Short mmCIF file of C-alpha atoms and ligand atoms in Angstrom, two decimals:
data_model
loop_
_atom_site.label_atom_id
_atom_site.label_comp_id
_atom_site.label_asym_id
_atom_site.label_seq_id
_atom_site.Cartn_x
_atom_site.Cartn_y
_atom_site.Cartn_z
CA UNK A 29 -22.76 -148.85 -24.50
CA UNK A 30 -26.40 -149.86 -24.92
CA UNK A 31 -28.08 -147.10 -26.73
CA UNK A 32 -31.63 -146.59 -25.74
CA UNK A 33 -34.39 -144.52 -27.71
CA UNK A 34 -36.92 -142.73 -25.97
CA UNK A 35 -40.52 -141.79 -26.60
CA UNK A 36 -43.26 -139.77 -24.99
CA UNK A 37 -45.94 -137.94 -25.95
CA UNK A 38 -48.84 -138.50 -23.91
CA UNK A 39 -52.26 -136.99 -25.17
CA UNK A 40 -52.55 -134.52 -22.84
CA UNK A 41 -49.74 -132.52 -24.73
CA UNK A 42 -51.54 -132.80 -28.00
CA UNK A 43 -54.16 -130.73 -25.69
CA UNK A 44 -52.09 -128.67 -24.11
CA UNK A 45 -50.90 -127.73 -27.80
CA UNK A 46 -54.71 -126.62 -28.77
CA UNK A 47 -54.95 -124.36 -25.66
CA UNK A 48 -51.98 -122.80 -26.57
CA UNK A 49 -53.16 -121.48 -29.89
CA UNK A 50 -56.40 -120.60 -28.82
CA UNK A 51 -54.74 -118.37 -25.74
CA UNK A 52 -53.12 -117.19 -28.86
CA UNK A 53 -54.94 -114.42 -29.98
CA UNK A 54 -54.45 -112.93 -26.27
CA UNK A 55 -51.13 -112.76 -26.08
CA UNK A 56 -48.53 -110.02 -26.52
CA UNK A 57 -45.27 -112.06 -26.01
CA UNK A 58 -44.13 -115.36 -25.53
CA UNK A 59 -41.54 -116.87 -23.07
CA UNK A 60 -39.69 -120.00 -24.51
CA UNK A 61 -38.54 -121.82 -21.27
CA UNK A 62 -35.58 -124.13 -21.83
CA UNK A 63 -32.86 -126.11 -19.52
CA UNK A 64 -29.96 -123.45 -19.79
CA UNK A 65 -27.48 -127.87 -19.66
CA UNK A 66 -28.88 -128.25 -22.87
CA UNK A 67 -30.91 -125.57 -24.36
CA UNK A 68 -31.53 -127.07 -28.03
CA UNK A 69 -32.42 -130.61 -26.94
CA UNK A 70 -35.58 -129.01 -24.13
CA UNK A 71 -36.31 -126.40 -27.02
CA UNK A 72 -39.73 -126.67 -28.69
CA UNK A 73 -38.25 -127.62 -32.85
CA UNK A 74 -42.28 -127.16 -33.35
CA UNK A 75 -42.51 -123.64 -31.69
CA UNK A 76 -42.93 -121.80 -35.14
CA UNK A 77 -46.08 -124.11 -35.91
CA UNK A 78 -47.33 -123.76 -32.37
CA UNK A 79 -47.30 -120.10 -31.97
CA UNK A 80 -46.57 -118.30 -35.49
CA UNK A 81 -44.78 -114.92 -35.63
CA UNK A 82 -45.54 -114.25 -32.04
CA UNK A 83 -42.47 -112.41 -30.22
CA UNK A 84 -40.63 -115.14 -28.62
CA UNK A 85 -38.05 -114.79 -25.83
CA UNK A 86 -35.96 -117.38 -25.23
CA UNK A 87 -35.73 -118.17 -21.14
CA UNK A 88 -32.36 -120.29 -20.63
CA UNK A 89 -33.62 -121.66 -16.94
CA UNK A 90 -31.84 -123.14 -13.73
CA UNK A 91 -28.44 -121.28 -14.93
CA UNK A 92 -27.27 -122.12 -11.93
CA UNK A 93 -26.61 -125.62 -12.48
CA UNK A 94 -25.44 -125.00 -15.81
CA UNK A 95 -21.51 -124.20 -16.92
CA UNK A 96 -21.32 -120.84 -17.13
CA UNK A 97 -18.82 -120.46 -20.00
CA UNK A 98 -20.87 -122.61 -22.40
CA UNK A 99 -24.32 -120.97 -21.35
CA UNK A 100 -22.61 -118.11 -22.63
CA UNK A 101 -22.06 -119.14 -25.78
CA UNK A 102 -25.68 -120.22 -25.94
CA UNK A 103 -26.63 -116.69 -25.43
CA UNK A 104 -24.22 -115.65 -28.42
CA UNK A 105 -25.46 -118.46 -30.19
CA UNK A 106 -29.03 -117.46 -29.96
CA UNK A 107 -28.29 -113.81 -30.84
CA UNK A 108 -26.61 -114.89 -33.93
CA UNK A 109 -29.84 -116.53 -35.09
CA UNK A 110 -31.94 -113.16 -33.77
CA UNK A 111 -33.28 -114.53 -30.81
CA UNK A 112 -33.40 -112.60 -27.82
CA UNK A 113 -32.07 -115.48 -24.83
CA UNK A 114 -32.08 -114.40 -20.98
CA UNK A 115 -30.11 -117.43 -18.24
CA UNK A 116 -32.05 -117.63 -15.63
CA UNK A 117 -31.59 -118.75 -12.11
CA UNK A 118 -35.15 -118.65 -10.56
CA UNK A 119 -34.55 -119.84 -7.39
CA UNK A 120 -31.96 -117.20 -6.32
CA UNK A 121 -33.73 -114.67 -8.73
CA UNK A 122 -30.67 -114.12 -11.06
CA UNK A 123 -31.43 -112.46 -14.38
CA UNK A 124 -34.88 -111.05 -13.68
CA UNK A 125 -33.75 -107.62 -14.05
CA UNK A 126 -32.99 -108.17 -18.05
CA UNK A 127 -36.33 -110.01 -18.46
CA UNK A 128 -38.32 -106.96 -16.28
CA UNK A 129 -36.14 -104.82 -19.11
CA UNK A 130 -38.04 -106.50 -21.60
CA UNK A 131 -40.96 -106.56 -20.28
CA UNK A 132 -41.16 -103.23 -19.84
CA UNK A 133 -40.34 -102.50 -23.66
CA UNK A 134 -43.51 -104.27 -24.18
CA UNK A 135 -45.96 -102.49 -21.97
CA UNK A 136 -45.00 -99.69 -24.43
CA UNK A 137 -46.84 -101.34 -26.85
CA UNK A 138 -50.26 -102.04 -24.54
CA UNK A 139 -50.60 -99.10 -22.19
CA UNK A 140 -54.58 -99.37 -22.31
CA UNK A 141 -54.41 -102.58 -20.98
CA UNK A 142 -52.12 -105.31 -18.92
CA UNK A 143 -49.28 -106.67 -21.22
CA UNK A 144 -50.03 -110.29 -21.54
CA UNK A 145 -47.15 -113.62 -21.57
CA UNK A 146 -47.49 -116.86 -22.43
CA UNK A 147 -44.52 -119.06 -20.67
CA UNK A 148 -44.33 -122.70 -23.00
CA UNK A 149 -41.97 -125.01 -22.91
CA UNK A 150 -40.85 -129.03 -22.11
CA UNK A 151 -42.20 -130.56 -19.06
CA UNK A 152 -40.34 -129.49 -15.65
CA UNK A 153 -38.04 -127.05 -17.45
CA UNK A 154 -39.27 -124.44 -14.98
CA UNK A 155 -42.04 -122.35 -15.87
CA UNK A 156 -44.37 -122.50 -12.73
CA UNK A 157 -41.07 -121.21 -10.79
CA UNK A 158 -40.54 -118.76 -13.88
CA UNK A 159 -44.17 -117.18 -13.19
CA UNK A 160 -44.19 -117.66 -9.15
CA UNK A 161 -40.89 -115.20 -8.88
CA UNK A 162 -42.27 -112.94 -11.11
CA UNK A 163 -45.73 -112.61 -9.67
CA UNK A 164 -43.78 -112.80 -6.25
CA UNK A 165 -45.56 -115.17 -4.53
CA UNK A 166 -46.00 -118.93 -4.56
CA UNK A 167 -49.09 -118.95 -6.00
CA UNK A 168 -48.52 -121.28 -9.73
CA UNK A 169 -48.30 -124.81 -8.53
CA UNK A 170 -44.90 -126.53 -8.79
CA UNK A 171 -44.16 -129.92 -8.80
CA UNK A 172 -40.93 -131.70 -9.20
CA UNK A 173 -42.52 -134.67 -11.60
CA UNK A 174 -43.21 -133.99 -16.06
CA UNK A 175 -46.65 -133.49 -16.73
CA UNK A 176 -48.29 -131.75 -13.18
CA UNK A 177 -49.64 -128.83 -14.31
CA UNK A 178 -52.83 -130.05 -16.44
CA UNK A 179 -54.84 -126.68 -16.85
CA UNK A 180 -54.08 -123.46 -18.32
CA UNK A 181 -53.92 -120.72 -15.86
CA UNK A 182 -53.68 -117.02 -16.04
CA UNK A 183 -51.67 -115.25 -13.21
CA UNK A 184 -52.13 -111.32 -12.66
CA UNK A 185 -49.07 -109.90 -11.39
CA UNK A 186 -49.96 -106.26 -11.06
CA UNK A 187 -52.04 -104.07 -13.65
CA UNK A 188 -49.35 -103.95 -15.76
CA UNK A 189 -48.56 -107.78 -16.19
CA UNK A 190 -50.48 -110.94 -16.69
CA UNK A 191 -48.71 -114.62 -17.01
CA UNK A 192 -49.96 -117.80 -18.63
CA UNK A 193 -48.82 -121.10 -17.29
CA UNK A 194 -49.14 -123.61 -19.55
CA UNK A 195 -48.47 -127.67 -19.22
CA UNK A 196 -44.94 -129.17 -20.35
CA UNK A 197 -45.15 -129.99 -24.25
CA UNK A 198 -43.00 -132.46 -25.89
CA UNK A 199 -43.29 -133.40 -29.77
CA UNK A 200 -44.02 -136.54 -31.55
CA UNK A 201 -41.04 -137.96 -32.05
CA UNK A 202 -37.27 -136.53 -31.22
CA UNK A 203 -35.07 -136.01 -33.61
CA UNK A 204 -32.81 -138.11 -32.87
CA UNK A 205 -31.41 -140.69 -29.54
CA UNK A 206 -29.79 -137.89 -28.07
CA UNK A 207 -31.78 -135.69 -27.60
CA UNK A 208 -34.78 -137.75 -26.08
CA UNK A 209 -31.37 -139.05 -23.59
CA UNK A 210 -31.15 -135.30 -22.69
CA UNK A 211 -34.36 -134.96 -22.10
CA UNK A 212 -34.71 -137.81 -19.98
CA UNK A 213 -31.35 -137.13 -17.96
CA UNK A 214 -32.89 -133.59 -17.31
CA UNK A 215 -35.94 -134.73 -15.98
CA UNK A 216 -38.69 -133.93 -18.76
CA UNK A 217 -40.04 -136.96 -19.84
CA UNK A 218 -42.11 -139.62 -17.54
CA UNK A 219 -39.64 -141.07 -15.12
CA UNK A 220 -41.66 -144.79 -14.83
CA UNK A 221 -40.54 -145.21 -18.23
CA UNK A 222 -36.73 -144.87 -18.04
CA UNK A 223 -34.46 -147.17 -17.32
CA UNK A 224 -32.34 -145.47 -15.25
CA UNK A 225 -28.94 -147.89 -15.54
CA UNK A 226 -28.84 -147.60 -19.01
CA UNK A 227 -29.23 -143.73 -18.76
CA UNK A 228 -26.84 -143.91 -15.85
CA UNK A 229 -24.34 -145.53 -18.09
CA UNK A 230 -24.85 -142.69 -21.20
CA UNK A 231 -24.38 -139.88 -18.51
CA UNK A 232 -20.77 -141.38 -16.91
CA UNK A 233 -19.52 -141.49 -20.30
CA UNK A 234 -20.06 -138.43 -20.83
CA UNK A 235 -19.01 -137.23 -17.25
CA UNK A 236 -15.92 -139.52 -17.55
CA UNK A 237 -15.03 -137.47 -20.73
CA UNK A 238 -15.61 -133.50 -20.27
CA UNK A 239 -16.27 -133.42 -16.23
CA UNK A 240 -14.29 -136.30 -15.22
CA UNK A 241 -13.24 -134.28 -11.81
CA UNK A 242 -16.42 -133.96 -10.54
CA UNK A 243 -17.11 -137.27 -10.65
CA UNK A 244 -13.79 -137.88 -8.65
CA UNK A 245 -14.41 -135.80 -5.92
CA UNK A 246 -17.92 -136.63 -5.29
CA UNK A 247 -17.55 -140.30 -5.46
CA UNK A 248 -13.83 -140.54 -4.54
CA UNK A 249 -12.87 -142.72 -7.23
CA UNK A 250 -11.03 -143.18 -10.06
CA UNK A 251 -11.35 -141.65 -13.47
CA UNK A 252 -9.65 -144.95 -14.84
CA UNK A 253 -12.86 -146.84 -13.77
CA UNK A 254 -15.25 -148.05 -16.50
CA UNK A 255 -19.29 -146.89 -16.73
CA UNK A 256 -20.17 -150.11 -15.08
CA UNK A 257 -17.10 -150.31 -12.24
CA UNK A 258 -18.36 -146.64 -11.20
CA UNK A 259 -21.94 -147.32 -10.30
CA UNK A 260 -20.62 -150.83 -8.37
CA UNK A 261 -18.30 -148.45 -6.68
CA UNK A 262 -20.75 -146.09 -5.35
CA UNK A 263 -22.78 -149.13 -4.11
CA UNK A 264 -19.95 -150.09 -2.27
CA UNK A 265 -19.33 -146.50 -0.90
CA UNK A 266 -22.68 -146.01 0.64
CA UNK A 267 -23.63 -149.70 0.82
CA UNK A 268 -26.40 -150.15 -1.50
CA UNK A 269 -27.45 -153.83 -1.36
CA UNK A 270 -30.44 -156.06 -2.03
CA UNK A 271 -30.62 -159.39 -0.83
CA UNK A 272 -28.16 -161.86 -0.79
CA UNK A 273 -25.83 -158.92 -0.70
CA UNK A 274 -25.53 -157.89 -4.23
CA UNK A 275 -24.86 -154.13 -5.07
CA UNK A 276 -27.93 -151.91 -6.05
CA UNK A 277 -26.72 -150.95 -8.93
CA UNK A 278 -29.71 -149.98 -9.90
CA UNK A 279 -29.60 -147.25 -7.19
CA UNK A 280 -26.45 -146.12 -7.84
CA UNK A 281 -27.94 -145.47 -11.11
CA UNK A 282 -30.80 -143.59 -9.38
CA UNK A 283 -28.65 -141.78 -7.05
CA UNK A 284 -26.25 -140.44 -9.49
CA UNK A 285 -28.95 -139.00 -12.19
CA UNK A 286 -30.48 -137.44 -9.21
CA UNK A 287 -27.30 -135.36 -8.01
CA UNK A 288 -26.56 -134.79 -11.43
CA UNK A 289 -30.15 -132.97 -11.62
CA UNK A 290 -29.54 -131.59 -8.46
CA UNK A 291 -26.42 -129.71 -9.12
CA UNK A 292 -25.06 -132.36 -6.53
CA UNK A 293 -21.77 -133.19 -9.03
CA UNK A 294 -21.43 -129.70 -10.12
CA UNK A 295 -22.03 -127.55 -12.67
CA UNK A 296 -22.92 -129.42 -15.74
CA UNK A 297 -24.07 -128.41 -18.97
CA UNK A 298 -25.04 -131.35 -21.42
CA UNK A 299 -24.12 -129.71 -25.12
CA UNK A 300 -22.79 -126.85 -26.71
CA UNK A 301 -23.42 -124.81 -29.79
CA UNK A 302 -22.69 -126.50 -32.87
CA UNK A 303 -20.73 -129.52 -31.37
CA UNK A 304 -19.40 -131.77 -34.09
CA UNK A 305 -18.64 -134.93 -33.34
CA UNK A 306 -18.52 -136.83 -29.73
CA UNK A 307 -20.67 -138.93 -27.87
CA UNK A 308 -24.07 -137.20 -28.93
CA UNK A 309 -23.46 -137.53 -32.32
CA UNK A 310 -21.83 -141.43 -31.43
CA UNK A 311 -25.19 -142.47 -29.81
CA UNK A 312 -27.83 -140.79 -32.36
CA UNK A 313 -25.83 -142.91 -35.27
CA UNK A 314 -25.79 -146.04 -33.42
CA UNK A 315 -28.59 -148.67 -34.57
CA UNK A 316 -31.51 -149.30 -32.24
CA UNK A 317 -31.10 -152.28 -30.09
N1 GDP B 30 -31.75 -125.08 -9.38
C1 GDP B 30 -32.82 -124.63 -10.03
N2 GDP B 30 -33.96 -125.33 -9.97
C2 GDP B 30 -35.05 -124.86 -10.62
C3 GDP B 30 -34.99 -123.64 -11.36
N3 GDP B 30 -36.22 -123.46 -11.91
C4 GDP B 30 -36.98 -124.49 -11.54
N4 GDP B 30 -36.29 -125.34 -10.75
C5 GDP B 30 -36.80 -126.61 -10.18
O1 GDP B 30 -37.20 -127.46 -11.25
C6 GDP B 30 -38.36 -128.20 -10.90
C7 GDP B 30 -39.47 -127.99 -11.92
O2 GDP B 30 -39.90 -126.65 -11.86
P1 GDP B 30 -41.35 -126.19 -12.36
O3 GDP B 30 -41.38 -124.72 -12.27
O4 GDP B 30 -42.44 -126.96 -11.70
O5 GDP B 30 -41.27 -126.64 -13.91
P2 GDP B 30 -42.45 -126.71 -15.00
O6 GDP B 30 -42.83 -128.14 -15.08
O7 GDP B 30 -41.78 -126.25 -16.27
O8 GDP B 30 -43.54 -125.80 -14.57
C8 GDP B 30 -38.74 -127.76 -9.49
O9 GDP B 30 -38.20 -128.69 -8.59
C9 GDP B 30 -38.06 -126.40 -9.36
O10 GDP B 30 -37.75 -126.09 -8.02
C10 GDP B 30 -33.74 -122.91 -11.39
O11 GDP B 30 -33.58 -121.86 -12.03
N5 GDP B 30 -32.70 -123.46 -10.71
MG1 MG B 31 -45.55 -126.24 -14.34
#
């Protein structure tokens, strides 16, 4: 396996990062969005820095691609370490009701005026959706590519309740391969500078070894097959070729990180709490090549 690290950290973030801590002074409560598959990787290591003893809750999004049993024990994890963690499915609205809970707590605190939220996180972890089903209409803008919304922008939901959408942040440099992999495989970094067959390649082995089924019944092959055999296979399967007849793998590769974001091969979450060992810990030991 061909271990790849990855990088990004445009300017724009080192902006985004000043906005955020002049908006600071405004703000009541902060909302921590993070991708419920792999909540530690998309989680901010810098928040503390970024926002100081602000109260944070922790948003665990898209919970409805994620396995259920382990985003569980994210939620137990996170309330071990005091931090309050909500899943989150914001397209079918599930788990609103305990973040309107603790919202609510907080208007307590400003009855003379609107309670005010910050929502931060990594690029395309969902906070535009996060703010456009609470405000209940489609009014943040939402884009499926890292890095669209470029200016901050305060929502009013009612006189209660104001939002603050803020642009994906990353940090300068991850702490190790893995988790820039994660990042990339869940859609929050730059997608012109991946290569997608290497990626491809990390996220079979890891399918192959803890959701080896779901790769079998969406592709209809093997689990015997190697990394490499699997993406020529699905070439085959839906006849992906470039000239001269030679399989696409590189579209294979494509296709397969795509349903994977999709929710296309199943519920999939990409770590657990304090995982020892495996291919994670395999790849951020491995040398650069
Ligand atoms: N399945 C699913 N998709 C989601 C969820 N939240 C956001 N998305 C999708 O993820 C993508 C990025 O969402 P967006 O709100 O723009 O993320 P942002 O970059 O953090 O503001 C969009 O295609 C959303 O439709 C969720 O809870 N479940
Ligand atoms: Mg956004």
């Amino acid at each position: 396996m061909i271990v790849i690290n990855i990088q990004w950290y445009p300017g724009h973030m080192v902006k985004t990062k000043k906005i955020i801590r002049e908006n600071l002074k405004l703000i009541d409560i902060v909302f921590e969005v993070a991708d419920a598959r792999a909540p530690l990787s998309t989680h901010l290591p810098d928040i503390d820095s970024l926002i100081g003893n602000k109260d944070v809750i922790m948003i665990l999004s898209k919970a409805d691609l994620a396995d259920k049993e382990i985003t569980d024990l994210w939620i137990k994890y996170f309330k071990e370490q005091g931090i309050r963690a909500i899943a989150v499915d914001m397209l079918r609205k599930s788990g609103f009701k305990k973040l309107q809970g603790v919202i609510r707590n907080f208007k307590k605190k400003t009855i003379l005026r609107a309670t005010r939220c910050m929502v931060i996180g990594a690029p395309n972890v969902g906070k535009s959706s996060l703010i456009n089903q609470m405000a209940g209409r489609k009014s943040a803008r939402i884009a499926n590519t890292p890095g669209v919304t470029r200016s901050k922008m305060w929502l009013k939901v009612d006189e209660g309740l104001e939002l603050l959408d803020t642009p994906g942040i990353l940090w300068p440099k991850f702490e190790d391969k893995a988790t820039g992999i994660k990042l990339a495989l869940l859609g929050c970094i730059k997608q012109e500078i991946l290569n997608f067959e290497q990626l491809s390649a990390i996220l079979l082995e890891y399918l192959l070894k803890h959701y080896p089924q779901n790769l079998e019944s969406r592709y209809k092959i093997g689990s015997d097959l190697a990394s490499t055999e699997i993406l020529e296979q699905i070439a085959q399967n839906r006849g992906f070729l470039v000239s001269g007849g030679v399989l696409d793998l590189e579209r294979s590769a494509k296709t397969l990180i795509t349903e994977f974001r999709q929710g296309i091969l199943g519920k999939i979450s990409l770590e657990k709490p304090e995982e020892k060992g495996g291919l994670w810990t395999e790849i951020s030991n491995q040398d650069n090549v």
